[in-house]
Amino acid sequence: MVNVNLDWREAVPHPDDRVEYELWTSSNDECGFKCDMLMKYVKDFKGAAQILEKGGYTQFTPHYITWYCPQAFTVSKQCKSQCINHGRYCAPDPEQDFSTGYEGKDVVVENLRQLCVFKVANETKKPWVWWDYVTDFQIRCPMKEKKYNKECADGVIKSLGLDSRKIEKCMGDPNADEDNPVLKEEQDAQARKLEKGAVLKAICAGFEETTEPAVCLNDGECT
C-alpha cells in the first residue's frame, strides 16, 4: 500500500481571513477499505474542523454523491433497490449483493438525512453539529449491527438537540415521483465539479504567476 500526503498550503488562495471548503462523503460503512478510511478521516479531523468552524475561520459544506437510473430501467429490481424518488437518486448496494443486507436506497436516505442535519444545524448557526451527528451515527448505527436505520438516526438527532421535524420536512418523500430539492442541488454541484473548466482552474491555480502553461491562459483551448 502506498500512502500519499498532499500539501495544499501553496495551492489554496488567500483572499480573506476565512477558508471555504467542501467534503464529498457517504454514510455507507460497508464498502471496505475506502469506507473505513473515510470514517477514520472524519473521526480524526472532527476536533480541528469544529474549532475552525466555531472560530469563524472556515465555512464547511458536506456533499454526497448520487447517480440516477436511466429512464428505461427505473422499474428494474436493481434501480428499485438502489434508488429513491423513482430512480432519480441512487447509490450502490453496500454489500454488492441484492439478495441480502442493506440496499443502496438505504444509503441515499441516510445521506439525505445527513445533508438535512447540516442544513438545520446551519440555520441555527451551529454547522459544526454535523460532525457530531456523522461520527455518533457511525458509532451507534453501524450496518454490521443492523442498526443503520431511521430509529437509530432519530436517537442521535434527539441526543444532539436537533429539531427532528425540520429534518423530516427537509428530507421530503423518498417515494414521490418528483425531484428532491436537496439531492437535486447535490447532483448539480457534482456535475459542476466534473466540468473541464473547473478541474483545469484548480490545476492551474497551483502554478506561480507567469509560469502557467498556455492552456491555463486561453480558457483551456489547446494551441
PDB file of C-alpha atoms in Angstrom:
ATOM      1  CA  MET A   1       0.000   0.000   0.000  1.00  0.00           C
ATOM      2  CA  VAL A   2       1.250   3.488  -0.880  1.00  0.00           C
ATOM      3  CA  ASN A   3       0.330   6.485   1.276  1.00  0.00           C
ATOM      4  CA  VAL A   4       0.338   9.903  -0.380  1.00  0.00           C
ATOM      5  CA  ASN A   5       0.195  13.152   1.588  1.00  0.00           C
ATOM      6  CA  LEU A   6      -0.989  16.224  -0.304  1.00  0.00           C
ATOM      7  CA  ASP A   7       0.346  19.631   0.754  1.00  0.00           C
ATOM      8  CA  TRP A   8      -2.234  22.302  -0.128  1.00  0.00           C
ATOM      9  CA  ARG A   9      -0.552  25.238   1.618  1.00  0.00           C
ATOM     10  CA  GLU A  10       0.659  26.947  -1.538  1.00  0.00           C
ATOM     11  CA  ALA A  11      -2.240  25.859  -3.757  1.00  0.00           C
ATOM     12  CA  VAL A  12      -5.064  27.373  -1.694  1.00  0.00           C
ATOM     13  CA  PRO A  13      -5.640  31.081  -2.449  1.00  0.00           C
ATOM     14  CA  HIS A  14      -5.627  33.548   0.452  1.00  0.00           C
ATOM     15  CA  PRO A  15      -8.149  36.297  -0.401  1.00  0.00           C
ATOM     16  CA  ASP A  16      -9.524  36.819   3.120  1.00  0.00           C
ATOM     17  CA  ASP A  17      -9.478  35.547   6.699  1.00  0.00           C
ATOM     18  CA  ARG A  18     -11.897  32.660   6.099  1.00  0.00           C
ATOM     19  CA  VAL A  19     -11.434  29.491   4.074  1.00  0.00           C
ATOM     20  CA  GLU A  20     -14.368  27.788   2.363  1.00  0.00           C
ATOM     21  CA  TYR A  21     -14.015  24.061   1.780  1.00  0.00           C
ATOM     22  CA  GLU A  22     -16.131  21.041   0.886  1.00  0.00           C
ATOM     23  CA  LEU A  23     -16.069  17.356   1.789  1.00  0.00           C
ATOM     24  CA  TRP A  24     -17.581  14.728  -0.506  1.00  0.00           C
ATOM     25  CA  THR A  25     -18.588  11.769   1.619  1.00  0.00           C
ATOM     26  CA  SER A  26     -21.102   8.955   2.194  1.00  0.00           C
ATOM     27  CA  SER A  27     -22.788   7.281   5.147  1.00  0.00           C
ATOM     28  CA  ASN A  28     -22.084   3.828   3.668  1.00  0.00           C
ATOM     29  CA  ASP A  29     -19.902   1.878   6.125  1.00  0.00           C
ATOM     30  CA  GLU A  30     -19.788  -1.477   4.331  1.00  0.00           C
ATOM     31  CA  CYS A  31     -17.732  -0.726   1.212  1.00  0.00           C
ATOM     32  CA  GLY A  32     -14.481  -1.995   2.670  1.00  0.00           C
ATOM     33  CA  PHE A  33     -11.183  -0.125   2.854  1.00  0.00           C
ATOM     34  CA  LYS A  34     -12.453   3.090   1.239  1.00  0.00           C
ATOM     35  CA  CYS A  35     -15.305   3.422   3.728  1.00  0.00           C
ATOM     36  CA  ASP A  36     -13.027   2.606   6.650  1.00  0.00           C
ATOM     37  CA  MET A  37     -10.539   5.283   5.585  1.00  0.00           C
ATOM     38  CA  LEU A  38     -13.267   7.883   5.099  1.00  0.00           C
ATOM     39  CA  MET A  39     -14.804   7.195   8.502  1.00  0.00           C
ATOM     40  CA  LYS A  40     -11.389   7.365  10.151  1.00  0.00           C
ATOM     41  CA  TYR A  41     -10.675  10.694   8.469  1.00  0.00           C
ATOM     42  CA  VAL A  42     -13.978  12.204   9.610  1.00  0.00           C
ATOM     43  CA  LYS A  43     -13.401  10.991  13.158  1.00  0.00           C
ATOM     44  CA  ASP A  44      -9.789  12.222  13.269  1.00  0.00           C
ATOM     45  CA  PHE A  45     -10.492  15.611  11.668  1.00  0.00           C
ATOM     46  CA  LYS A  46     -13.668  16.350  13.626  1.00  0.00           C
ATOM     47  CA  GLY A  47     -11.983  18.201  16.510  1.00  0.00           C
ATOM     48  CA  ALA A  48      -9.945  20.530  14.323  1.00  0.00           C
ATOM     49  CA  ALA A  49     -12.858  21.098  11.943  1.00  0.00           C
ATOM     50  CA  GLN A  50     -15.169  22.139  14.766  1.00  0.00           C
ATOM     51  CA  ILE A  51     -12.609  24.504  16.298  1.00  0.00           C
ATOM     52  CA  LEU A  52     -12.073  26.200  12.931  1.00  0.00           C
ATOM     53  CA  GLU A  53     -15.810  26.456  12.265  1.00  0.00           C
ATOM     54  CA  LYS A  54     -16.693  27.771  15.717  1.00  0.00           C
ATOM     55  CA  GLY A  55     -13.960  30.384  15.427  1.00  0.00           C
ATOM     56  CA  GLY A  56     -15.275  31.607  12.097  1.00  0.00           C
ATOM     57  CA  TYR A  57     -12.053  30.645  10.333  1.00  0.00           C
ATOM     58  CA  THR A  58     -13.740  28.249   7.916  1.00  0.00           C
ATOM     59  CA  GLN A  59     -17.031  27.677   6.150  1.00  0.00           C
ATOM     60  CA  PHE A  60     -17.545  23.977   5.600  1.00  0.00           C
ATOM     61  CA  THR A  61     -20.065  22.248   3.327  1.00  0.00           C
ATOM     62  CA  PRO A  62     -20.583  18.472   3.126  1.00  0.00           C
ATOM     63  CA  HIS A  63     -21.654  16.845  -0.138  1.00  0.00           C
ATOM     64  CA  TYR A  64     -22.909  13.374  -1.031  1.00  0.00           C
ATOM     65  CA  ILE A  65     -22.517  11.724  -4.417  1.00  0.00           C
ATOM     66  CA  THR A  66     -25.558  10.169  -6.080  1.00  0.00           C
ATOM     67  CA  TRP A  67     -26.305   8.943  -9.583  1.00  0.00           C
ATOM     68  CA  TYR A  68     -29.557   8.460 -11.448  1.00  0.00           C
ATOM     69  CA  CYS A  69     -31.113   5.408 -13.038  1.00  0.00           C
ATOM     70  CA  PRO A  70     -31.803   5.631 -16.799  1.00  0.00           C
ATOM     71  CA  GLN A  71     -35.500   6.062 -17.511  1.00  0.00           C
ATOM     72  CA  ALA A  72     -35.755   2.704 -19.274  1.00  0.00           C
ATOM     73  CA  PHE A  73     -34.618   0.843 -16.148  1.00  0.00           C
ATOM     74  CA  THR A  74     -36.447   2.641 -13.325  1.00  0.00           C
ATOM     75  CA  VAL A  75     -38.793  -0.318 -12.799  1.00  0.00           C
ATOM     76  CA  SER A  76     -35.962  -2.859 -12.664  1.00  0.00           C
ATOM     77  CA  LYS A  77     -35.077  -4.661  -9.443  1.00  0.00           C
ATOM     78  CA  GLN A  78     -31.662  -3.017  -9.388  1.00  0.00           C
ATOM     79  CA  CYS A  79     -32.998   0.523  -9.652  1.00  0.00           C
ATOM     80  CA  LYS A  80     -35.785  -0.054  -7.170  1.00  0.00           C
ATOM     81  CA  SER A  81     -33.322  -1.344  -4.585  1.00  0.00           C
ATOM     82  CA  GLN A  82     -30.663   1.310  -5.145  1.00  0.00           C
ATOM     83  CA  CYS A  83     -32.714   4.435  -5.830  1.00  0.00           C
ATOM     84  CA  ILE A  84     -35.342   6.732  -4.334  1.00  0.00           C
ATOM     85  CA  ASN A  85     -37.775   9.143  -5.990  1.00  0.00           C
ATOM     86  CA  HIS A  86     -38.397   6.741  -8.879  1.00  0.00           C
ATOM     87  CA  GLY A  87     -34.795   6.331  -9.960  1.00  0.00           C
ATOM     88  CA  ARG A  88     -33.676   9.939  -9.615  1.00  0.00           C
ATOM     89  CA  TYR A  89     -31.159   9.447  -6.785  1.00  0.00           C
ATOM     90  CA  CYS A  90     -29.193   6.229  -6.368  1.00  0.00           C
ATOM     91  CA  ALA A  91     -26.256   4.704  -4.508  1.00  0.00           C
ATOM     92  CA  PRO A  92     -24.516   1.333  -4.921  1.00  0.00           C
ATOM     93  CA  ASP A  93     -25.662  -1.634  -2.876  1.00  0.00           C
ATOM     94  CA  PRO A  94     -23.428  -1.573   0.250  1.00  0.00           C
ATOM     95  CA  GLU A  95     -22.595  -5.276   0.151  1.00  0.00           C
ATOM     96  CA  GLN A  96     -22.753  -5.538  -3.652  1.00  0.00           C
ATOM     97  CA  ASP A  97     -25.368  -8.244  -3.107  1.00  0.00           C
ATOM     98  CA  PHE A  98     -29.005  -7.510  -3.939  1.00  0.00           C
ATOM     99  CA  SER A  99     -30.214 -10.577  -2.056  1.00  0.00           C
ATOM    100  CA  THR A 100     -29.017  -9.659   1.421  1.00  0.00           C
ATOM    101  CA  GLY A 101     -28.271  -6.820   3.810  1.00  0.00           C
ATOM    102  CA  TYR A 102     -28.960  -3.160   3.214  1.00  0.00           C
ATOM    103  CA  GLU A 103     -29.845  -1.604  -0.117  1.00  0.00           C
ATOM    104  CA  GLY A 104     -28.438   1.347  -1.982  1.00  0.00           C
ATOM    105  CA  LYS A 105     -31.610   3.330  -1.335  1.00  0.00           C
ATOM    106  CA  ASP A 106     -30.988   2.984   2.416  1.00  0.00           C
ATOM    107  CA  VAL A 107     -27.676   4.769   1.882  1.00  0.00           C
ATOM    108  CA  VAL A 108     -29.312   7.506  -0.206  1.00  0.00           C
ATOM    109  CA  VAL A 109     -31.905   8.139   2.514  1.00  0.00           C
ATOM    110  CA  GLU A 110     -29.268   8.374   5.251  1.00  0.00           C
ATOM    111  CA  ASN A 111     -27.092  10.606   3.070  1.00  0.00           C
ATOM    112  CA  LEU A 112     -30.130  12.829   2.589  1.00  0.00           C
ATOM    113  CA  ARG A 113     -30.736  12.851   6.337  1.00  0.00           C
ATOM    114  CA  GLN A 114     -27.142  13.928   6.954  1.00  0.00           C
ATOM    115  CA  LEU A 115     -27.483  16.735   4.424  1.00  0.00           C
ATOM    116  CA  CYS A 116     -30.614  17.904   6.202  1.00  0.00           C
ATOM    117  CA  VAL A 117     -28.894  17.660   9.580  1.00  0.00           C
ATOM    118  CA  PHE A 118     -26.291  20.052   8.202  1.00  0.00           C
ATOM    119  CA  LYS A 119     -28.918  22.422   6.794  1.00  0.00           C
ATOM    120  CA  VAL A 120     -30.907  22.528  10.035  1.00  0.00           C
ATOM    121  CA  ALA A 121     -27.758  22.923  12.144  1.00  0.00           C
ATOM    122  CA  ASN A 122     -26.564  25.669   9.809  1.00  0.00           C
ATOM    123  CA  GLU A 123     -29.862  27.525  10.236  1.00  0.00           C
ATOM    124  CA  THR A 124     -29.216  27.621  13.982  1.00  0.00           C
ATOM    125  CA  LYS A 125     -25.694  28.967  13.364  1.00  0.00           C
ATOM    126  CA  LYS A 126     -24.143  25.703  14.559  1.00  0.00           C
ATOM    127  CA  PRO A 127     -22.986  23.937  11.373  1.00  0.00           C
ATOM    128  CA  TRP A 128     -20.295  22.069  13.319  1.00  0.00           C
ATOM    129  CA  VAL A 129     -23.004  19.844  14.837  1.00  0.00           C
ATOM    130  CA  TRP A 130     -22.905  17.920  11.540  1.00  0.00           C
ATOM    131  CA  TRP A 131     -19.557  16.446  12.631  1.00  0.00           C
ATOM    132  CA  ASP A 132     -21.131  15.269  15.905  1.00  0.00           C
ATOM    133  CA  TYR A 133     -24.024  13.644  14.080  1.00  0.00           C
ATOM    134  CA  VAL A 134     -21.988  11.745  11.487  1.00  0.00           C
ATOM    135  CA  THR A 135     -19.434  10.463  13.998  1.00  0.00           C
ATOM    136  CA  ASP A 136     -22.121   9.481  16.524  1.00  0.00           C
ATOM    137  CA  PHE A 137     -24.116   7.765  13.775  1.00  0.00           C
ATOM    138  CA  GLN A 138     -21.029   5.802  12.706  1.00  0.00           C
ATOM    139  CA  ILE A 139     -20.540   4.549  16.248  1.00  0.00           C
ATOM    140  CA  ARG A 140     -24.143   3.938  17.266  1.00  0.00           C
ATOM    141  CA  CYS A 141     -25.761   2.857  13.998  1.00  0.00           C
ATOM    142  CA  PRO A 142     -23.412   0.550  12.045  1.00  0.00           C
ATOM    143  CA  MET A 143     -24.696  -1.712   9.288  1.00  0.00           C
ATOM    144  CA  LYS A 144     -22.915  -4.741  10.709  1.00  0.00           C
ATOM    145  CA  GLU A 145     -25.050  -4.472  13.863  1.00  0.00           C
ATOM    146  CA  LYS A 146     -28.256  -3.963  11.856  1.00  0.00           C
ATOM    147  CA  LYS A 147     -28.735  -0.510  13.377  1.00  0.00           C
ATOM    148  CA  TYR A 148     -28.361   1.535  10.200  1.00  0.00           C
ATOM    149  CA  ASN A 149     -31.933   2.818  10.241  1.00  0.00           C
ATOM    150  CA  LYS A 150     -34.245   5.730  10.982  1.00  0.00           C
ATOM    151  CA  GLU A 151     -34.874   4.686  14.571  1.00  0.00           C
ATOM    152  CA  CYS A 152     -31.184   4.800  15.433  1.00  0.00           C
ATOM    153  CA  ALA A 153     -30.688   8.031  13.492  1.00  0.00           C
ATOM    154  CA  ASP A 154     -33.572   9.652  15.363  1.00  0.00           C
ATOM    155  CA  GLY A 155     -31.883   8.726  18.633  1.00  0.00           C
ATOM    156  CA  VAL A 156     -28.700  10.509  17.565  1.00  0.00           C
ATOM    157  CA  ILE A 157     -30.680  13.540  16.386  1.00  0.00           C
ATOM    158  CA  LYS A 158     -32.513  13.735  19.703  1.00  0.00           C
ATOM    159  CA  SER A 159     -29.301  13.423  21.721  1.00  0.00           C
ATOM    160  CA  LEU A 160     -27.855  16.421  19.864  1.00  0.00           C
ATOM    161  CA  GLY A 161     -30.915  18.581  20.454  1.00  0.00           C
ATOM    162  CA  LEU A 162     -31.708  18.967  16.759  1.00  0.00           C
ATOM    163  CA  ASP A 163     -35.238  19.617  15.512  1.00  0.00           C
ATOM    164  CA  SER A 164     -36.310  16.266  14.052  1.00  0.00           C
ATOM    165  CA  ARG A 165     -39.446  17.762  12.484  1.00  0.00           C
ATOM    166  CA  LYS A 166     -37.405  20.240  10.470  1.00  0.00           C
ATOM    167  CA  ILE A 167     -35.083  17.464   9.353  1.00  0.00           C
ATOM    168  CA  GLU A 168     -38.010  15.277   8.259  1.00  0.00           C
ATOM    169  CA  LYS A 169     -39.538  18.187   6.352  1.00  0.00           C
ATOM    170  CA  CYS A 170     -36.209  18.865   4.675  1.00  0.00           C
ATOM    171  CA  MET A 171     -35.919  15.214   3.596  1.00  0.00           C
ATOM    172  CA  GLY A 172     -39.289  15.133   1.851  1.00  0.00           C
ATOM    173  CA  ASP A 173     -40.859  11.949   0.491  1.00  0.00           C
ATOM    174  CA  PRO A 174     -38.374   9.418  -0.967  1.00  0.00           C
ATOM    175  CA  ASN A 175     -41.233   7.591  -2.684  1.00  0.00           C
ATOM    176  CA  ALA A 176     -42.552  10.640  -4.533  1.00  0.00           C
ATOM    177  CA  ASP A 177     -42.245  10.714  -8.311  1.00  0.00           C
ATOM    178  CA  GLU A 178     -40.635  14.140  -8.282  1.00  0.00           C
ATOM    179  CA  ASP A 179     -37.321  15.877  -7.710  1.00  0.00           C
ATOM    180  CA  ASN A 180     -35.969  16.202  -4.194  1.00  0.00           C
ATOM    181  CA  PRO A 181     -34.640  19.789  -3.940  1.00  0.00           C
ATOM    182  CA  VAL A 182     -31.773  18.857  -1.614  1.00  0.00           C
ATOM    183  CA  LEU A 183     -30.495  15.937  -3.682  1.00  0.00           C
ATOM    184  CA  LYS A 184     -31.093  17.790  -6.947  1.00  0.00           C
ATOM    185  CA  GLU A 185     -28.810  20.531  -5.656  1.00  0.00           C
ATOM    186  CA  GLU A 186     -26.209  17.888  -4.807  1.00  0.00           C
ATOM    187  CA  GLN A 187     -26.318  16.390  -8.288  1.00  0.00           C
ATOM    188  CA  ASP A 188     -25.988  19.845  -9.831  1.00  0.00           C
ATOM    189  CA  ALA A 189     -22.959  20.559  -7.620  1.00  0.00           C
ATOM    190  CA  GLN A 190     -21.484  17.201  -8.573  1.00  0.00           C
ATOM    191  CA  ALA A 191     -21.889  17.996 -12.266  1.00  0.00           C
ATOM    192  CA  ARG A 192     -20.197  21.377 -11.838  1.00  0.00           C
ATOM    193  CA  LYS A 193     -17.218  19.765 -10.112  1.00  0.00           C
ATOM    194  CA  LEU A 194     -16.723  17.479 -13.097  1.00  0.00           C
ATOM    195  CA  GLU A 195     -16.745  20.247 -15.673  1.00  0.00           C
ATOM    196  CA  LYS A 196     -13.498  20.596 -17.592  1.00  0.00           C
ATOM    197  CA  GLY A 197     -13.144  24.280 -16.764  1.00  0.00           C
ATOM    198  CA  ALA A 198     -13.472  23.757 -13.013  1.00  0.00           C
ATOM    199  CA  VAL A 199     -10.865  20.997 -12.935  1.00  0.00           C
ATOM    200  CA  LEU A 200      -8.469  22.947 -15.149  1.00  0.00           C
ATOM    201  CA  LYS A 201      -8.872  26.051 -12.997  1.00  0.00           C
ATOM    202  CA  ALA A 202      -7.964  24.066  -9.884  1.00  0.00           C
ATOM    203  CA  ILE A 203      -4.852  22.653 -11.555  1.00  0.00           C
ATOM    204  CA  CYS A 204      -3.733  25.998 -12.949  1.00  0.00           C
ATOM    205  CA  ALA A 205      -4.091  27.656  -9.537  1.00  0.00           C
ATOM    206  CA  GLY A 206      -1.040  25.677  -8.456  1.00  0.00           C
ATOM    207  CA  PHE A 207       1.328  27.498 -10.838  1.00  0.00           C
ATOM    208  CA  GLU A 208       3.181  30.651  -9.851  1.00  0.00           C
ATOM    209  CA  GLU A 209       2.206  33.745 -11.798  1.00  0.00           C
ATOM    210  CA  THR A 210       3.963  33.955 -15.193  1.00  0.00           C
ATOM    211  CA  THR A 211       4.794  30.229 -15.092  1.00  0.00           C
ATOM    212  CA  GLU A 212       1.378  28.969 -16.211  1.00  0.00           C
ATOM    213  CA  PRO A 213       1.333  26.865 -19.380  1.00  0.00           C
ATOM    214  CA  ALA A 214      -0.551  28.321 -22.338  1.00  0.00           C
ATOM    215  CA  VAL A 215      -3.579  26.102 -21.773  1.00  0.00           C
ATOM    216  CA  CYS A 216      -4.201  27.948 -18.495  1.00  0.00           C
ATOM    217  CA  LEU A 217      -4.266  31.323 -20.232  1.00  0.00           C
ATOM    218  CA  ASN A 218      -6.659  30.670 -23.101  1.00  0.00           C
ATOM    219  CA  ASP A 219      -9.690  29.113 -21.398  1.00  0.00           C
ATOM    220  CA  GLY A 220      -8.419  25.589 -21.793  1.00  0.00           C
ATOM    221  CA  GLU A 221      -8.208  25.649 -25.585  1.00  0.00           C
ATOM    222  CA  CYS A 222      -5.268  23.689 -26.935  1.00  0.00           C
ATOM    223  CA  THR A 223      -2.989  25.503 -29.368  1.00  0.00           C
TER     224      THR A 223
END
